[in-house]
mmCIF file of C-alpha atoms and ligand atoms in Angstrom:
data_model
loop_
_atom_site.group_PDB
_atom_site.id
_atom_site.type_symbol
_atom_site.label_atom_id
_atom_site.label_comp_id
_atom_site.label_asym_id
_atom_site.label_seq_id
_atom_site.Cartn_x
_atom_site.Cartn_y
_atom_site.Cartn_z
ATOM 1 C CA MET A 1 5.810 -9.944 -23.417
ATOM 2 C CA PRO A 2 6.390 -6.164 -22.949
ATOM 3 C CA THR A 3 5.300 -3.986 -25.702
ATOM 4 C CA SER A 4 8.300 -2.639 -27.722
ATOM 5 C CA ARG A 5 9.383 0.930 -27.624
ATOM 6 C CA SER A 6 9.494 1.203 -31.410
ATOM 7 C CA ALA A 7 5.769 -0.015 -31.480
ATOM 8 C CA LEU A 8 4.651 2.695 -29.019
ATOM 9 C CA ARG A 9 6.557 5.605 -30.686
ATOM 10 C CA SER A 10 4.706 5.480 -33.822
ATOM 11 C CA GLN A 11 2.641 8.566 -33.228
ATOM 12 C CA SER A 12 3.277 11.601 -31.100
ATOM 13 C CA ASP A 13 0.000 13.740 -31.070
ATOM 14 C CA PRO A 14 -3.452 13.798 -29.987
ATOM 15 C CA ASP A 15 -4.997 11.137 -27.718
ATOM 16 C CA ALA A 16 -7.181 9.757 -30.243
ATOM 17 C CA GLU A 17 -4.314 8.845 -32.716
ATOM 18 C CA ARG A 18 -2.460 7.306 -29.726
ATOM 19 C CA SER A 19 -5.235 4.981 -28.287
ATOM 20 C CA ASP A 20 -3.463 1.918 -29.671
ATOM 21 C CA GLU A 21 -0.383 2.948 -27.556
ATOM 22 C CA LEU A 22 -2.554 3.691 -24.545
ATOM 23 C CA LEU A 23 -4.258 0.300 -24.895
ATOM 24 C CA ALA A 24 -0.860 -1.519 -25.026
ATOM 25 C CA LEU A 25 0.139 0.301 -21.835
ATOM 26 C CA LEU A 26 -3.185 -0.394 -20.278
ATOM 27 C CA ARG A 27 -2.765 -4.141 -20.947
ATOM 28 C CA THR A 28 0.514 -4.152 -19.055
ATOM 29 C CA MET A 29 -1.045 -2.256 -15.981
ATOM 30 C CA VAL A 30 -3.973 -4.533 -15.871
ATOM 31 C CA ARG A 31 -1.841 -7.696 -15.990
ATOM 32 C CA ILE A 32 0.142 -6.383 -13.145
ATOM 33 C CA ARG A 33 -3.148 -5.605 -11.198
ATOM 34 C CA GLU A 34 -4.580 -8.768 -11.936
ATOM 35 C CA PHE A 35 -1.586 -10.700 -10.868
ATOM 36 C CA GLU A 36 -1.175 -8.684 -7.603
ATOM 37 C CA GLU A 37 -4.779 -8.991 -6.681
ATOM 38 C CA ARG A 38 -4.432 -12.640 -6.692
ATOM 39 C CA VAL A 39 -1.300 -12.399 -4.831
ATOM 40 C CA ALA A 40 -3.055 -10.464 -2.114
ATOM 41 C CA LYS A 41 -5.966 -12.892 -1.888
ATOM 42 C CA HIS A 42 -3.635 -16.076 -1.752
ATOM 43 C CA PHE A 43 -1.500 -14.360 0.987
ATOM 44 C CA ARG A 44 -4.622 -13.662 3.038
ATOM 45 C CA ALA A 45 -5.524 -17.500 2.483
ATOM 46 C CA GLY A 46 -2.181 -18.519 3.729
ATOM 47 C CA ASN A 47 -1.104 -19.990 0.376
ATOM 48 C CA ILE A 48 1.932 -17.568 0.144
ATOM 49 C CA HIS A 49 4.383 -17.112 3.191
ATOM 50 C CA GLY A 50 6.627 -14.430 4.290
ATOM 51 C CA PHE A 51 5.914 -10.914 3.432
ATOM 52 C CA VAL A 52 4.278 -9.473 0.259
ATOM 53 C CA HIS A 53 4.210 -5.839 -0.854
ATOM 54 C CA VAL A 54 1.962 -4.902 -3.889
ATOM 55 C CA SER A 55 2.102 -1.921 -6.136
ATOM 56 C CA ILE A 56 -1.627 -1.621 -6.794
ATOM 57 C CA GLY A 57 -2.089 1.966 -7.782
ATOM 58 C CA GLN A 58 1.581 2.449 -9.009
ATOM 59 C CA GLU A 59 1.402 0.359 -12.182
ATOM 60 C CA SER A 60 1.878 3.097 -14.630
ATOM 61 C CA VAL A 61 5.605 3.314 -13.593
ATOM 62 C CA ALA A 62 6.284 -0.266 -14.335
ATOM 63 C CA ALA A 63 4.289 -0.145 -17.647
ATOM 64 C CA ALA A 64 5.970 2.916 -18.963
ATOM 65 C CA ALA A 65 9.385 1.888 -18.102
ATOM 66 C CA GLY A 66 8.885 -1.629 -19.455
ATOM 67 C CA ALA A 67 7.523 -0.325 -22.785
ATOM 68 C CA ALA A 68 10.468 2.260 -23.086
ATOM 69 C CA LEU A 69 13.175 -0.441 -22.323
ATOM 70 C CA GLU A 70 14.683 -2.568 -24.945
ATOM 71 C CA ALA A 71 14.963 -6.355 -24.433
ATOM 72 C CA GLY A 72 18.673 -6.297 -23.636
ATOM 73 C CA ASP A 73 18.407 -3.455 -21.022
ATOM 74 C CA LEU A 74 18.592 -4.111 -17.278
ATOM 75 C CA ILE A 75 16.738 -3.414 -14.214
ATOM 76 C CA THR A 76 17.035 -3.687 -10.532
ATOM 77 C CA THR A 77 13.996 -3.380 -8.302
ATOM 78 C CA THR A 78 12.850 -3.543 -4.696
ATOM 79 C CA HIS A 79 10.539 -5.282 -2.265
ATOM 80 C CA ARG A 80 7.662 -3.963 -4.398
ATOM 81 C CA GLY A 81 8.794 -5.228 -7.551
ATOM 82 C CA HIS A 82 6.268 -7.717 -9.178
ATOM 83 C CA GLY A 83 5.174 -5.085 -11.699
ATOM 84 C CA HIS A 84 8.654 -4.127 -12.771
ATOM 85 C CA CYS A 85 9.420 -7.858 -13.371
ATOM 86 C CA LEU A 86 6.247 -8.537 -15.334
ATOM 87 C CA ALA A 87 6.731 -5.342 -17.497
ATOM 88 C CA LYS A 88 10.274 -6.338 -18.247
ATOM 89 C CA GLY A 89 9.167 -9.654 -19.611
ATOM 90 C CA ALA A 90 8.947 -12.145 -16.689
ATOM 91 C CA GLN A 91 6.298 -14.725 -17.249
ATOM 92 C CA PRO A 92 3.356 -14.828 -14.587
ATOM 93 C CA ARG A 93 3.464 -18.444 -14.186
ATOM 94 C CA PRO A 94 7.081 -18.802 -12.844
ATOM 95 C CA MET A 95 6.704 -15.691 -10.865
ATOM 96 C CA MET A 96 3.492 -16.871 -9.201
ATOM 97 C CA ALA A 97 5.170 -20.238 -8.486
ATOM 98 C CA GLU A 98 8.094 -18.307 -6.960
ATOM 99 C CA LEU A 99 5.900 -16.557 -4.633
ATOM 100 C CA PHE A 100 4.138 -19.796 -3.806
ATOM 101 C CA GLY A 101 7.544 -21.356 -2.889
ATOM 102 C CA ARG A 102 7.276 -23.956 -5.823
ATOM 103 C CA SER A 103 10.286 -25.695 -7.418
ATOM 104 C CA THR A 104 8.980 -24.329 -10.772
ATOM 105 C CA GLY A 105 9.375 -20.853 -9.484
ATOM 106 C CA LEU A 106 11.612 -18.138 -11.336
ATOM 107 C CA CYS A 107 14.261 -18.775 -8.615
ATOM 108 C CA SER A 108 13.275 -22.420 -8.063
ATOM 109 C CA GLY A 109 11.085 -21.248 -5.151
ATOM 110 C CA ARG A 110 14.070 -20.263 -3.044
ATOM 111 C CA GLY A 111 13.550 -16.437 -3.222
ATOM 112 C CA GLY A 112 9.957 -15.591 -3.096
ATOM 113 C CA SER A 113 8.332 -12.123 -3.700
ATOM 114 C CA MET A 114 11.432 -10.043 -2.596
ATOM 115 C CA HIS A 115 14.157 -12.055 -4.481
ATOM 116 C CA LEU A 116 12.562 -12.444 -7.799
ATOM 117 C CA ALA A 117 15.445 -12.433 -10.465
ATOM 118 C CA ASP A 118 16.128 -13.545 -14.002
ATOM 119 C CA ALA A 119 19.388 -12.365 -15.562
ATOM 120 C CA SER A 120 18.432 -13.819 -18.925
ATOM 121 C CA ILE A 121 15.869 -11.180 -19.483
ATOM 122 C CA GLY A 122 17.744 -8.258 -17.759
ATOM 123 C CA ILE A 123 16.014 -8.590 -14.255
ATOM 124 C CA LEU A 124 18.934 -8.257 -12.019
ATOM 125 C CA GLY A 125 16.922 -8.699 -8.919
ATOM 126 C CA ALA A 126 14.338 -7.592 -6.427
ATOM 127 C CA ASN A 127 15.842 -6.678 -3.168
ATOM 128 C CA GLY A 128 14.446 -6.693 0.529
ATOM 129 C CA ILE A 129 17.118 -4.160 1.567
ATOM 130 C CA VAL A 130 15.904 -0.630 0.923
ATOM 131 C CA GLY A 131 18.357 1.093 -1.565
ATOM 132 C CA ALA A 132 20.367 -1.897 -2.154
ATOM 133 C CA GLY A 133 19.444 -2.351 -5.673
ATOM 134 C CA ILE A 134 20.597 1.148 -6.646
ATOM 135 C CA PRO A 135 24.566 0.573 -6.359
ATOM 136 C CA LEU A 136 23.831 -2.783 -8.271
ATOM 137 C CA ALA A 137 22.194 -0.789 -11.095
ATOM 138 C CA VAL A 138 25.299 1.548 -11.193
ATOM 139 C CA GLY A 139 27.662 -1.612 -11.313
ATOM 140 C CA ALA A 140 25.650 -2.855 -14.114
ATOM 141 C CA ALA A 141 25.681 0.369 -15.913
ATOM 142 C CA LEU A 142 29.593 0.484 -15.369
ATOM 143 C CA ALA A 143 29.824 -3.001 -16.838
ATOM 144 C CA ILE A 144 27.866 -1.726 -19.942
ATOM 145 C CA GLN A 145 30.200 1.170 -20.312
ATOM 146 C CA VAL A 146 33.330 -0.845 -19.937
ATOM 147 C CA ARG A 147 32.320 -3.337 -22.827
ATOM 148 C CA GLN A 148 31.014 -0.361 -24.681
ATOM 149 C CA GLY A 149 27.444 -1.674 -24.871
ATOM 150 C CA ASN A 150 24.315 0.240 -26.135
ATOM 151 C CA GLU A 151 22.231 -0.932 -23.205
ATOM 152 C CA VAL A 152 20.852 1.042 -20.330
ATOM 153 C CA CYS A 153 19.883 0.065 -16.749
ATOM 154 C CA VAL A 154 16.876 1.360 -14.647
ATOM 155 C CA ALA A 155 16.950 1.292 -10.908
ATOM 156 C CA PHE A 156 13.569 1.348 -9.574
ATOM 157 C CA PHE A 157 13.133 2.358 -5.897
ATOM 158 C CA GLY A 158 10.872 4.233 -3.537
ATOM 159 C CA GLU A 159 11.506 7.610 -2.164
ATOM 160 C CA GLY A 160 12.435 6.202 1.183
ATOM 161 C CA ALA A 161 15.528 4.884 -0.366
ATOM 162 C CA LEU A 162 16.829 8.484 -0.824
ATOM 163 C CA HIS A 163 17.544 8.356 2.849
ATOM 164 C CA SER A 164 20.068 5.439 2.596
ATOM 165 C CA GLY A 165 23.850 6.026 1.962
ATOM 166 C CA ALA A 166 23.746 3.543 -0.826
ATOM 167 C CA PHE A 167 21.581 6.025 -2.957
ATOM 168 C CA HIS A 168 23.981 8.918 -2.468
ATOM 169 C CA GLU A 169 27.200 6.905 -3.115
ATOM 170 C CA ALA A 170 25.652 5.339 -6.214
ATOM 171 C CA VAL A 171 24.374 8.608 -7.681
ATOM 172 C CA CYS A 172 27.806 10.243 -7.087
ATOM 173 C CA LEU A 173 29.691 7.386 -9.033
ATOM 174 C CA ALA A 174 27.192 7.449 -11.843
ATOM 175 C CA VAL A 175 27.594 11.135 -12.283
ATOM 176 C CA ALA A 176 31.319 11.163 -11.882
ATOM 177 C CA TRP A 177 31.571 8.261 -14.445
ATOM 178 C CA ASN A 178 28.772 9.351 -16.720
ATOM 179 C CA LEU A 179 27.094 5.908 -16.576
ATOM 180 C CA PRO A 180 24.083 4.772 -18.588
ATOM 181 C CA VAL A 181 21.653 4.525 -15.644
ATOM 182 C CA LEU A 182 18.130 5.943 -14.968
ATOM 183 C CA PHE A 183 17.241 6.393 -11.338
ATOM 184 C CA LEU A 184 13.448 5.798 -11.285
ATOM 185 C CA CYS A 185 11.925 6.900 -7.990
ATOM 186 C CA GLU A 186 8.220 5.800 -7.247
ATOM 187 C CA SER A 187 7.156 8.481 -4.866
ATOM 188 C CA ASN A 188 4.055 6.947 -3.191
ATOM 189 C CA GLY A 189 4.003 9.338 -0.121
ATOM 190 C CA TRP A 190 4.948 6.611 2.305
ATOM 191 C CA ALA A 191 8.019 4.840 3.538
ATOM 192 C CA GLU A 192 6.572 1.831 5.423
ATOM 193 C CA PHE A 193 4.524 3.678 8.122
ATOM 194 C CA THR A 194 6.091 7.207 7.956
ATOM 195 C CA ARG A 195 4.907 9.992 5.689
ATOM 196 C CA SER A 196 7.482 11.060 3.295
ATOM 197 C CA ASP A 197 6.915 14.611 4.223
ATOM 198 C CA ALA A 198 8.240 13.817 7.656
ATOM 199 C CA TRP A 199 11.660 14.575 5.843
ATOM 200 C CA LEU A 200 11.554 18.453 6.085
ATOM 201 C CA GLY A 201 14.279 18.785 3.363
ATOM 202 C CA PRO A 202 14.012 19.175 -0.455
ATOM 203 C CA ARG A 203 11.908 16.848 -2.573
ATOM 204 C CA PRO A 204 13.596 13.695 -4.036
ATOM 205 C CA ALA A 205 13.988 15.410 -7.732
ATOM 206 C CA GLU A 206 15.651 18.349 -6.109
ATOM 207 C CA ARG A 207 17.963 16.364 -3.748
ATOM 208 C CA ALA A 208 19.033 14.062 -6.532
ATOM 209 C CA GLY A 209 19.523 17.058 -8.996
ATOM 210 C CA SER A 210 21.965 18.554 -6.440
ATOM 211 C CA TYR A 211 24.426 15.971 -7.473
ATOM 212 C CA GLY A 212 24.424 17.515 -11.145
ATOM 213 C CA LEU A 213 22.317 15.052 -13.087
ATOM 214 C CA ARG A 214 19.192 15.743 -15.035
ATOM 215 C CA SER A 215 16.224 15.427 -12.785
ATOM 216 C CA ALA A 216 12.402 16.017 -12.868
ATOM 217 C CA SER A 217 9.287 15.258 -10.914
ATOM 218 C CA VAL A 218 6.186 13.946 -12.778
ATOM 219 C CA SER A 219 2.840 12.559 -12.195
ATOM 220 C CA GLY A 220 2.178 8.787 -12.570
ATOM 221 C CA ALA A 221 -1.492 9.231 -13.218
ATOM 222 C CA ASP A 222 -1.141 9.498 -17.053
ATOM 223 C CA VAL A 223 0.701 6.361 -18.205
ATOM 224 C CA LEU A 224 1.026 7.796 -21.899
ATOM 225 C CA ALA A 225 2.672 11.061 -20.752
ATOM 226 C CA LEU A 226 4.848 8.966 -18.358
ATOM 227 C CA PHE A 227 5.869 6.739 -21.099
ATOM 228 C CA ASP A 228 6.971 9.651 -23.266
ATOM 229 C CA LEU A 229 8.962 11.174 -20.339
ATOM 230 C CA VAL A 230 10.770 7.679 -19.586
ATOM 231 C CA SER A 231 11.477 7.197 -23.218
ATOM 232 C CA ASP A 232 13.006 10.555 -23.654
ATOM 233 C CA ALA A 233 15.065 10.254 -20.368
ATOM 234 C CA LEU A 234 16.229 6.721 -21.503
ATOM 235 C CA GLY A 235 17.049 8.090 -25.068
ATOM 236 C CA LEU A 236 19.502 10.583 -23.524
ATOM 237 C CA VAL A 237 21.076 8.024 -21.220
ATOM 238 C CA ARG A 238 21.465 5.561 -24.099
ATOM 239 C CA GLU A 239 23.181 8.323 -26.215
ATOM 240 C CA GLY A 240 25.799 8.732 -23.493
ATOM 241 C CA ALA A 241 24.554 11.868 -21.910
ATOM 242 C CA GLY A 242 24.828 10.345 -18.450
ATOM 243 C CA PRO A 243 22.577 9.425 -15.664
ATOM 244 C CA SER A 244 18.999 10.858 -15.253
ATOM 245 C CA PHE A 245 16.710 10.910 -12.076
ATOM 246 C CA LEU A 246 12.942 10.826 -12.434
ATOM 247 C CA GLU A 247 10.615 11.100 -9.535
ATOM 248 C CA VAL A 248 7.010 9.705 -10.363
ATOM 249 C CA GLU A 249 4.339 10.777 -7.934
ATOM 250 C CA THR A 250 2.014 7.855 -7.490
ATOM 251 C CA VAL A 251 -0.176 6.242 -4.907
ATOM 252 C CA ARG A 252 0.120 3.183 -2.715
ATOM 253 C CA GLN A 253 -3.446 1.967 -2.464
ATOM 254 C CA HIS A 254 -2.716 -0.985 -0.152
ATOM 255 C CA GLY A 255 -0.793 -1.174 3.072
ATOM 256 C CA HIS A 256 2.861 -1.259 3.229
ATOM 257 C CA TYR A 257 2.614 -4.979 3.262
ATOM 258 C CA GLU A 258 -0.399 -7.257 2.772
ATOM 259 C CA GLY A 259 -2.112 -7.568 6.234
ATOM 260 C CA ASP A 260 -0.957 -3.968 7.202
ATOM 261 C CA ALA A 261 -4.095 -2.421 8.945
ATOM 262 C CA GLN A 262 -2.778 1.182 8.278
ATOM 263 C CA PRO A 263 -3.971 2.780 11.529
ATOM 264 C CA TYR A 264 -1.427 5.481 10.813
ATOM 265 C CA ARG A 265 -3.053 6.517 7.488
ATOM 266 C CA PRO A 266 -5.666 9.285 7.315
ATOM 267 C CA LYS A 267 -9.077 7.772 6.477
ATOM 268 C CA ASP A 268 -9.837 10.445 3.792
ATOM 269 C CA GLU A 269 -6.646 9.829 1.904
ATOM 270 C CA SER A 270 -8.433 7.394 -0.466
ATOM 271 C CA ASP A 271 -10.886 10.242 -1.629
ATOM 272 C CA ALA A 272 -8.196 11.446 -4.142
ATOM 273 C CA TRP A 273 -7.285 7.941 -5.574
ATOM 274 C CA ALA A 274 -9.953 7.911 -8.329
ATOM 275 C CA ASN A 275 -8.343 10.761 -10.089
ATOM 276 C CA LEU A 276 -4.697 9.301 -9.695
ATOM 277 C CA ASP A 277 -5.329 5.693 -10.348
ATOM 278 C CA PRO A 278 -3.536 5.117 -13.613
ATOM 279 C CA ILE A 279 -5.663 2.219 -14.878
ATOM 280 C CA ALA A 280 -9.004 4.271 -14.156
ATOM 281 C CA VAL A 281 -7.441 7.151 -15.858
ATOM 282 C CA ALA A 282 -6.509 5.155 -18.972
ATOM 283 C CA LYS A 283 -9.998 3.518 -19.055
ATOM 284 C CA ARG A 284 -11.728 6.940 -18.928
ATOM 285 C CA ARG A 285 -9.648 8.051 -22.012
ATOM 286 C CA LEU A 286 -10.454 4.905 -23.778
ATOM 287 C CA GLN A 287 -14.139 5.183 -23.640
ATOM 288 C CA ASP A 288 -14.726 4.664 -27.386
ATOM 289 C CA ARG A 289 -12.639 1.431 -27.046
ATOM 290 C CA VAL A 290 -14.704 -0.387 -24.351
ATOM 291 C CA PRO A 291 -14.923 -3.737 -25.978
ATOM 292 C CA GLU A 292 -11.013 -3.912 -26.274
ATOM 293 C CA VAL A 293 -10.679 -2.812 -22.776
ATOM 294 C CA SER A 294 -12.988 -5.537 -21.615
ATOM 295 C CA GLU A 295 -11.169 -8.098 -23.638
ATOM 296 C CA ILE A 296 -7.843 -6.932 -22.059
ATOM 297 C CA GLU A 297 -9.394 -7.457 -18.622
ATOM 298 C CA ARG A 298 -10.876 -10.681 -19.317
ATOM 299 C CA GLU A 299 -7.558 -12.118 -20.960
ATOM 300 C CA ALA A 300 -5.459 -10.903 -18.065
ATOM 301 C CA GLY A 301 -7.777 -12.369 -15.457
ATOM 302 C CA GLU A 302 -7.696 -15.799 -17.302
ATOM 303 C CA GLU A 303 -3.851 -15.514 -17.643
ATOM 304 C CA MET A 304 -3.511 -14.867 -13.878
ATOM 305 C CA ASP A 305 -6.058 -17.514 -12.790
ATOM 306 C CA ALA A 306 -4.020 -20.126 -14.798
ATOM 307 C CA ALA A 307 -0.680 -18.876 -13.173
ATOM 308 C CA VAL A 308 -2.363 -19.375 -9.803
ATOM 309 C CA ALA A 309 -3.852 -22.784 -10.586
ATOM 310 C CA ALA A 310 -0.442 -24.056 -11.768
ATOM 311 C CA ALA A 311 1.344 -22.664 -8.732
ATOM 312 C CA LEU A 312 -0.990 -24.299 -6.393
ATOM 313 C CA SER A 313 -0.490 -27.758 -8.073
ATOM 314 C CA ASP A 314 3.230 -27.456 -8.573
ATOM 315 C CA PRO A 315 5.580 -29.256 -6.181
ATOM 316 C CA TYR A 316 7.578 -27.731 -3.312
ATOM 317 C CA PRO A 317 11.341 -28.256 -3.565
ATOM 318 C CA ALA A 318 12.201 -31.669 -2.144
ATOM 319 C CA ALA A 319 13.686 -31.508 1.292
ATOM 320 C CA SER A 320 16.894 -33.266 -0.017
ATOM 321 C CA GLU A 321 17.462 -30.316 -2.566
ATOM 322 C CA VAL A 322 16.627 -27.521 -0.188
ATOM 323 C CA LEU A 323 20.169 -26.232 -0.266
ATOM 324 C CA ASP A 324 20.499 -26.309 -4.055
ATOM 325 C CA HIS A 325 20.500 -22.952 -5.659
ATOM 326 C CA VAL A 326 21.456 -21.108 -2.546
ATOM 327 C CA TYR A 327 24.778 -19.673 -1.472
ATOM 328 C CA GLY A 328 26.240 -20.794 1.824
HETATM 329 C C1 TPP B 401 18.115 -0.854 4.851
HETATM 330 C C2 TPP B 401 16.872 -1.164 5.257
HETATM 331 N N1 TPP B 401 16.146 -0.378 6.261
HETATM 332 C C3 TPP B 401 14.840 -0.514 6.644
HETATM 333 C C4 TPP B 401 14.123 -1.602 5.954
HETATM 334 C C5 TPP B 401 12.799 -1.822 6.520
HETATM 335 N N2 TPP B 401 11.890 -1.332 5.303
HETATM 336 C C6 TPP B 401 11.255 -2.136 4.409
HETATM 337 S S1 TPP B 401 10.364 -1.315 3.325
HETATM 338 C C7 TPP B 401 10.837 0.196 3.995
HETATM 339 C C8 TPP B 401 10.126 1.386 3.490
HETATM 340 C C9 TPP B 401 10.609 1.660 2.098
HETATM 341 O O1 TPP B 401 9.869 2.777 1.508
HETATM 342 P P1 TPP B 401 10.318 3.280 0.039
HETATM 343 O O2 TPP B 401 11.556 3.096 -0.262
HETATM 344 O O3 TPP B 401 9.507 4.603 -0.147
HETATM 345 O O4 TPP B 401 9.462 2.171 -0.802
HETATM 346 P P2 TPP B 401 7.829 1.670 -0.774
HETATM 347 O O5 TPP B 401 7.609 0.726 0.376
HETATM 348 O O6 TPP B 401 6.979 3.034 -0.522
HETATM 349 O O7 TPP B 401 7.635 1.137 -2.006
HETATM 350 C C10 TPP B 401 11.484 0.104 5.191
HETATM 351 C C11 TPP B 401 11.953 1.134 5.989
HETATM 352 C C12 TPP B 401 14.763 -2.292 5.204
HETATM 353 N N3 TPP B 401 14.217 -3.416 4.398
HETATM 354 N N4 TPP B 401 16.115 -2.152 4.583
#
């Protein structure tokens, strides 16, 4: 389960006093990485079909947001959404089964990696269409406002989505109607095989800010600092102060999709990763708690091994039921 916001906001000062909070955030990040490392491995082995996009290197965004959100809050996510779903409370076993196409999956094996959804815990859906989750989040935020709810909605997306019309239309409406939505942009430097600086205009936070909403650009390397920023941003959104935009600078360590040989990527790019990997950064700061860190890693590894073992032995949907749970 995600760590609750109140549990994480007990202290506010020096690192040493906040190491419990950092450990909780590390646990979420490690669970995501252990999950996705197994996904990548089983994709290579041919056990997972279709396309798979992992968020290895970007886990701080999911962990910080998951901890800052309340259980009743809502999210929409993207083709790279495993981490967001885990951090929002989805269980690894049905998620893994979904990726393996099994009938025990989160969506009965019909959706796969890019269509994970579970409205009962506020996951309104991953999405294979770049930018498409953003207006869905704004629609969900409008519903919250109409029924005078206290929830908020977070739209996760990559900076490539800023080039889609859907982003601009959605942000305009959110500002015009003062909706409770946080636009959370994971700026990993790449949109598929195109460097994000191929766009010569202003950076995402500046572009978004031009629509008149609160907007900031922050590093994703320090998960605790990011948690504070996301919590503060969500606090204002929840109080009715209208939408916010947060651009988090992060690193996509793998290819765009699993199996992407990345011939387009500079060979020396990975040199900088050690200082930007949020898990490595958190572990360095937790050097006086090495046994607990090791325990977190062991537990997460076992949890994800069990999810894979279950998925491998679970049944595929029966041929006679293949059209159940799908529109058409
Ligand atoms: C509307 C649309 N255009 C193009 C694509 C093909 N496509 C899939 S992912 C992607 C890049 C997305 O980049 P970004 O939004 O930065 O997310 P990231 O992959 O970096 O997480 C593209 C162009 C698509 N799925 N949908």
